[in-house]
PDB file of C-alpha atoms in Angstrom:
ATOM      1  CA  UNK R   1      66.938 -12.344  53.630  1.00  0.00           C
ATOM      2  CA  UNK R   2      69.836 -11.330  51.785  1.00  0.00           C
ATOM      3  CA  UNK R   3      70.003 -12.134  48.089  1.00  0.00           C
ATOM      4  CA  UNK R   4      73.543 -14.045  47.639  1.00  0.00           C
ATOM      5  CA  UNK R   5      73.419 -12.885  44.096  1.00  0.00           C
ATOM      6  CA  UNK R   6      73.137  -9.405  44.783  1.00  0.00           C
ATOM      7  CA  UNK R   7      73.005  -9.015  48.340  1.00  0.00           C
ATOM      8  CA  UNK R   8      69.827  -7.021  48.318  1.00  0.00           C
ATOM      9  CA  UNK R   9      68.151  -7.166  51.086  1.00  0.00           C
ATOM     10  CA  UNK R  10      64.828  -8.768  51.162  1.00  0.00           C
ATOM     11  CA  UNK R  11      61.172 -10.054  52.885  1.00  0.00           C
ATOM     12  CA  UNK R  12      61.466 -13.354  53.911  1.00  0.00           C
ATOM     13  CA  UNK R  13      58.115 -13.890  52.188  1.00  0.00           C
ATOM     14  CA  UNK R  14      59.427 -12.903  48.900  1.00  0.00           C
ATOM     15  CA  UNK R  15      59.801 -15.690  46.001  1.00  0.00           C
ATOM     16  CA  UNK R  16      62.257 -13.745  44.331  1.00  0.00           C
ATOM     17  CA  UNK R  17      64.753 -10.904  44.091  1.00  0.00           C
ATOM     18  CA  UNK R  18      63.397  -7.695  44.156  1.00  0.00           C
ATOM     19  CA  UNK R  19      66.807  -6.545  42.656  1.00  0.00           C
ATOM     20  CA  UNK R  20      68.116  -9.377  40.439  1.00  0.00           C
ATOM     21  CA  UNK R  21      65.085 -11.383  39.901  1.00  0.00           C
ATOM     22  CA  UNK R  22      67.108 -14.220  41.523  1.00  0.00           C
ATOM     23  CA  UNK R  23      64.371 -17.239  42.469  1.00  0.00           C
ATOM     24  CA  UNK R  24      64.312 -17.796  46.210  1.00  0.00           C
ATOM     25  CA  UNK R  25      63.261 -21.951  46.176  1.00  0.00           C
ATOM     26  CA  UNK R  26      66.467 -23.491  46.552  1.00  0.00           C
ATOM     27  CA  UNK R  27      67.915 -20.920  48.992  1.00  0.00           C
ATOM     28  CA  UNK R  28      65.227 -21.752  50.928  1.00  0.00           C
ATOM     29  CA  UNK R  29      65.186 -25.742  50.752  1.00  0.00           C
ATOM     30  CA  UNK R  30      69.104 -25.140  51.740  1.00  0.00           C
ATOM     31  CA  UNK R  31      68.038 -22.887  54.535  1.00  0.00           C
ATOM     32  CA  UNK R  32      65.544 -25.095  55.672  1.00  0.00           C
ATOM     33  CA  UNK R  33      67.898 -28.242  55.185  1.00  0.00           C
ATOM     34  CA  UNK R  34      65.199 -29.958  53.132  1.00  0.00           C
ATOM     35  CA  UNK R  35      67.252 -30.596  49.596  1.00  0.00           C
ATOM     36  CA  UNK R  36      67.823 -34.365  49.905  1.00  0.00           C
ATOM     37  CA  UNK R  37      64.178 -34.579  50.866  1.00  0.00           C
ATOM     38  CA  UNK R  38      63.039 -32.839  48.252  1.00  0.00           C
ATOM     39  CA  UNK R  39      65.218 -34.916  45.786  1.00  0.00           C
ATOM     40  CA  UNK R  40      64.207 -38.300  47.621  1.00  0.00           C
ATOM     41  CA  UNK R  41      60.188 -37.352  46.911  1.00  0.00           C
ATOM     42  CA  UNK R  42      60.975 -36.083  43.218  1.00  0.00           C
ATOM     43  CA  UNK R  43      62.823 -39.133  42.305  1.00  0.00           C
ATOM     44  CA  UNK R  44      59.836 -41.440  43.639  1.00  0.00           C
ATOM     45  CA  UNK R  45      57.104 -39.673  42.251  1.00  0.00           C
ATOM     46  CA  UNK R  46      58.919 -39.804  39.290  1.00  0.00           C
ATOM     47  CA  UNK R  47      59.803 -43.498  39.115  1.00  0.00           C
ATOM     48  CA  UNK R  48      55.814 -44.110  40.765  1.00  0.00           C
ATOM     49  CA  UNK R  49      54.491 -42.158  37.585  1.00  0.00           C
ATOM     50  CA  UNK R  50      56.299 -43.613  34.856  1.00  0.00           C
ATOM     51  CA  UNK R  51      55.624 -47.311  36.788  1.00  0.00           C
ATOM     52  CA  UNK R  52      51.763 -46.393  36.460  1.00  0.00           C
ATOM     53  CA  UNK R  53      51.800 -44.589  33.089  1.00  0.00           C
ATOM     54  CA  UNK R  54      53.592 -48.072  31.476  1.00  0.00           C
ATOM     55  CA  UNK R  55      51.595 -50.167  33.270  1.00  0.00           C
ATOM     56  CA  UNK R  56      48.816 -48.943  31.885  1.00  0.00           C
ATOM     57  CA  UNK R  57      50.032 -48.936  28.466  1.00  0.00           C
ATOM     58  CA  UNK R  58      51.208 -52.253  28.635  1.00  0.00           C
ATOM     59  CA  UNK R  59      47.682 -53.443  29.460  1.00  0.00           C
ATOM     60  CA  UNK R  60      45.870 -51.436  26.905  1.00  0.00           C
ATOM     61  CA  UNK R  61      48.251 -52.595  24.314  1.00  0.00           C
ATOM     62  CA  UNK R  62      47.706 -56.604  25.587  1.00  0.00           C
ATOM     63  CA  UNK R  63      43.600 -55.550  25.225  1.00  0.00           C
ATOM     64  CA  UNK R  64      43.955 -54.091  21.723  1.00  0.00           C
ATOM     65  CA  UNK R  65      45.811 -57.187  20.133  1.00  0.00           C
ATOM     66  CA  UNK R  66      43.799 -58.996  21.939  1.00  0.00           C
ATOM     67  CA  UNK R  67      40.381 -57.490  20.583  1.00  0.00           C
ATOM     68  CA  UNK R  68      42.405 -57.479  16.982  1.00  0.00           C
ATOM     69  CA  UNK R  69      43.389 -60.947  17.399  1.00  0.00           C
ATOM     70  CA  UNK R  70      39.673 -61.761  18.983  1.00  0.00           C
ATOM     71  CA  UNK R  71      38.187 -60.768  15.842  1.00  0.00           C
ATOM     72  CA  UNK R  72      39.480 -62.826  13.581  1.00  0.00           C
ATOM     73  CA  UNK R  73      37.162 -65.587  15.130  1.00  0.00           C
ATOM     74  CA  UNK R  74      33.389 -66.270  14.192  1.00  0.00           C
ATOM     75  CA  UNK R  75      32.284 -65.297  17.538  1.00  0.00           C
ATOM     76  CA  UNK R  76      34.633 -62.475  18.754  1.00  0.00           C
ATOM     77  CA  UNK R  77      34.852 -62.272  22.402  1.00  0.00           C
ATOM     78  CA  UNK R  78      35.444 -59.115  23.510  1.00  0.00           C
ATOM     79  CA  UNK R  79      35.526 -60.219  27.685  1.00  0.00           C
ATOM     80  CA  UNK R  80      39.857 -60.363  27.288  1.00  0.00           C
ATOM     81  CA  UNK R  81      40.149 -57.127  26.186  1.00  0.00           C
ATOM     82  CA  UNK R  82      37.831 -55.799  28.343  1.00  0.00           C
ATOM     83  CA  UNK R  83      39.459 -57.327  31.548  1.00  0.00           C
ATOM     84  CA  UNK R  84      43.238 -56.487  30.062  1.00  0.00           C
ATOM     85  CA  UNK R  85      41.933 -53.119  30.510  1.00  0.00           C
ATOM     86  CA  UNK R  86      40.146 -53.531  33.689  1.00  0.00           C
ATOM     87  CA  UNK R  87      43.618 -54.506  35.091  1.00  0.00           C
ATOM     88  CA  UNK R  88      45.757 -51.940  33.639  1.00  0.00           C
ATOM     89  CA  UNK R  89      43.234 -49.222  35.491  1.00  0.00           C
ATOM     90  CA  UNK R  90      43.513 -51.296  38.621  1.00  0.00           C
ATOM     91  CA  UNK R  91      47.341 -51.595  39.089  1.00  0.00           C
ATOM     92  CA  UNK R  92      48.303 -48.469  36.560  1.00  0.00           C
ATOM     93  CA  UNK R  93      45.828 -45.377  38.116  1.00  0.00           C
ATOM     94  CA  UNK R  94      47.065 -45.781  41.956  1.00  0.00           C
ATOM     95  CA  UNK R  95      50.763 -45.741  40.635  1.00  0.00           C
ATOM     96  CA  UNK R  96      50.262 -42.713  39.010  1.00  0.00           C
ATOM     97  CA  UNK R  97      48.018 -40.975  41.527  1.00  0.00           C
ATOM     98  CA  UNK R  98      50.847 -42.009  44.147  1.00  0.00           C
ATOM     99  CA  UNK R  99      53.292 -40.781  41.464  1.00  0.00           C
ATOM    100  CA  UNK R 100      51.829 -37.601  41.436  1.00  0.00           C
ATOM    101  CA  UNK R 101      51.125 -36.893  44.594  1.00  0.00           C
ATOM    102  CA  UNK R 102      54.766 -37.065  45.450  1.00  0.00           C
ATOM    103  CA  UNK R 103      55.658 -34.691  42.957  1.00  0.00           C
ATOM    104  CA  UNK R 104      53.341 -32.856  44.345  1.00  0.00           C
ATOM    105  CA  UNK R 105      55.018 -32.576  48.061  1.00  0.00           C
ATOM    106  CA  UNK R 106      58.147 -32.415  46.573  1.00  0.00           C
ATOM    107  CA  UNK R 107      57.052 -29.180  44.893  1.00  0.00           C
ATOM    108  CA  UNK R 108      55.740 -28.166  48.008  1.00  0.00           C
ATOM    109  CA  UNK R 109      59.061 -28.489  49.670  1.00  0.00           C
ATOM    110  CA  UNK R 110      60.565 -26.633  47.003  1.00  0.00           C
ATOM    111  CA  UNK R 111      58.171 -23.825  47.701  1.00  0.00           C
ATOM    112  CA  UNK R 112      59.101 -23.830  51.086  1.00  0.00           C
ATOM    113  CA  UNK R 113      55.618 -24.052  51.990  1.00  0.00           C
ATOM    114  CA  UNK R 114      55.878 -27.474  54.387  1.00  0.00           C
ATOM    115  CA  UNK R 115      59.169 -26.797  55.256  1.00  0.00           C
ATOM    116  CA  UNK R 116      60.407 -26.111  59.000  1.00  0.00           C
ATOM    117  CA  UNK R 117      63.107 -23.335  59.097  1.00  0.00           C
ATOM    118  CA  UNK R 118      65.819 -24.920  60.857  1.00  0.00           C
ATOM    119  CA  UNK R 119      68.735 -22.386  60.203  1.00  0.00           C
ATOM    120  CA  UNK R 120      66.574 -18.879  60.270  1.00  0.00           C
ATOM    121  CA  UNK R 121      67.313 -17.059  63.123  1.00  0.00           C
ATOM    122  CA  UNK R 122      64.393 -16.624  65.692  1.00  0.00           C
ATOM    123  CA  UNK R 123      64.914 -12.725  66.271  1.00  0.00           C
ATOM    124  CA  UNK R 124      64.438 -10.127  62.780  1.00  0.00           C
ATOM    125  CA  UNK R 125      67.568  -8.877  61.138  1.00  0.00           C
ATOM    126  CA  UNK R 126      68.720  -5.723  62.286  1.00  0.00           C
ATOM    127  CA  UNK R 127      70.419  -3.398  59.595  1.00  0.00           C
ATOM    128  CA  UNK R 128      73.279  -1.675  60.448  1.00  0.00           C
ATOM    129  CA  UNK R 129      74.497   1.895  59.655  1.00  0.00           C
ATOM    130  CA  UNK R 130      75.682   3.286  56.822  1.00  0.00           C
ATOM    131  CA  UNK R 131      79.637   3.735  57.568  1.00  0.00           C
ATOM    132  CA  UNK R 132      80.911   7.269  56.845  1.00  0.00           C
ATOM    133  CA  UNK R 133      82.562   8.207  54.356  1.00  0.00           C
ATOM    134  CA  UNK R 134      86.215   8.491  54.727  1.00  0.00           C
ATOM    135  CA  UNK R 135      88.639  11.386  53.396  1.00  0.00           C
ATOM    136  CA  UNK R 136      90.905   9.019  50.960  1.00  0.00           C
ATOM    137  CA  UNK R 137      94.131  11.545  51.400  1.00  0.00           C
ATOM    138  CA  UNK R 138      93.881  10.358  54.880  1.00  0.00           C
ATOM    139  CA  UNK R 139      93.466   6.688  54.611  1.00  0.00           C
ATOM    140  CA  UNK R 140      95.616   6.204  51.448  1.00  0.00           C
ATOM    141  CA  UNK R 141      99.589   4.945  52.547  1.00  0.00           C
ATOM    142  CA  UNK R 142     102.179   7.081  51.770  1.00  0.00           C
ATOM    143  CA  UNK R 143     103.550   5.645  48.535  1.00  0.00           C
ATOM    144  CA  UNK R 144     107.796   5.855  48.716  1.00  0.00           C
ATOM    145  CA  UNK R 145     109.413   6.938  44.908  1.00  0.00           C
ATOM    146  CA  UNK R 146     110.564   3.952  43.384  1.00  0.00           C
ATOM    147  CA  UNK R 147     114.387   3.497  42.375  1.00  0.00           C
ATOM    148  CA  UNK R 148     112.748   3.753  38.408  1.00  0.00           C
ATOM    149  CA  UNK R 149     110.554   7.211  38.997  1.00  0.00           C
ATOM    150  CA  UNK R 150     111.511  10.142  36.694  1.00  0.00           C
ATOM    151  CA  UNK R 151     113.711   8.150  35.241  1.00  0.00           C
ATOM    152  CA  UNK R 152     112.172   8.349  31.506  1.00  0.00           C
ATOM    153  CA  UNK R 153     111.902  11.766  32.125  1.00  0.00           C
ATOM    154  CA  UNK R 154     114.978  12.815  32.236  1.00  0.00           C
ATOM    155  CA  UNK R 155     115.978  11.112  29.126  1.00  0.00           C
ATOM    156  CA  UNK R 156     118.234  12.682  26.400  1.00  0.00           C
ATOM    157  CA  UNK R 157     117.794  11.493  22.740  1.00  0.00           C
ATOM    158  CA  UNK R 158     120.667   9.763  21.317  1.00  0.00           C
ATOM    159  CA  UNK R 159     123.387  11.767  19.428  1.00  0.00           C
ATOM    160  CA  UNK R 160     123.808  10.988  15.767  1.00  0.00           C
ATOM    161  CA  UNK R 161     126.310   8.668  15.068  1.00  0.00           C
ATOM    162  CA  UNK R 162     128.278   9.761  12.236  1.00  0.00           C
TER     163      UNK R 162
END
């Protein structure tokens, strides 16, 4: 694989540039023709995670006013809190597990680890020859004197003006 920073050539296996240092992931999600897949999985693990994570929050914070509130009474019942949280774990812990497991395959895509090469050729890349080196007197064009060449240096100063 060549890099397109450098053009080094390099192991397909390789995550980076030996040359440049150039990272290799999103040549190879490009190669593979996986990008808007990637994108797709990142944006829903995303959106799943942040779902879960507020979720969650939302039903903690409903169980602490609740316990706060709850105590103000001569018998504090502490069963509402206790089931706000219940629920938050219930509908918030899959949405993040889901969340992250997305994120997960998304990185995996990234990696090029899941990823079916699509564009890579089946047969290993042959490198050609080294071209000679070429005499430049022989391949430079004859260069024709301009109408202004050795014309400065010909020059005369100026004669005083009296």
């Amino acid at each position: 694989m060549h890099c397109p920073r450098c053009s080094t050539m390099n192991n397909p296996e390789q995550k980076f540039c030996r040359q440049c240092g150039l990272p290799f992931a999103a040549l190879r999600v490009a190669l593979a023709g996986d990008f808007d897949d990637a994108v797709d999985k990142l944006k829903k693990g995303e959106n799943a995670l942040s779902a879960g994570v507020l979720t969650l929050c939302i039903f903690i914070g409903v169980a602490i006013l609740s316990a706060v509130l709850g105590s103000f009474d001569r018998t504090p019942s502490y069963a509402a809190p206790f089931i706000n949280i219940l629920l938050g774990l219930i509908f918030g812990l899959p949405a993040i597990f889901v969340g992250l497991a997305r994120i997960r395959k998304s990185r995996g895509l990234l990696d090029n680890q899941n990823a079916t090469p699509r564009l890579r050729p089946e047969e290993p890349l042959v490198q050609l020859p080294q071209a000679p080196d070429t005499d430049r007197t022989i391949s430079a064009p004859p260069f024709l004197d301009s109408v202004t060449e050795h014309t400065t240096l010909e020059l005369k100063p100026p004669e005083k003006i009296r």
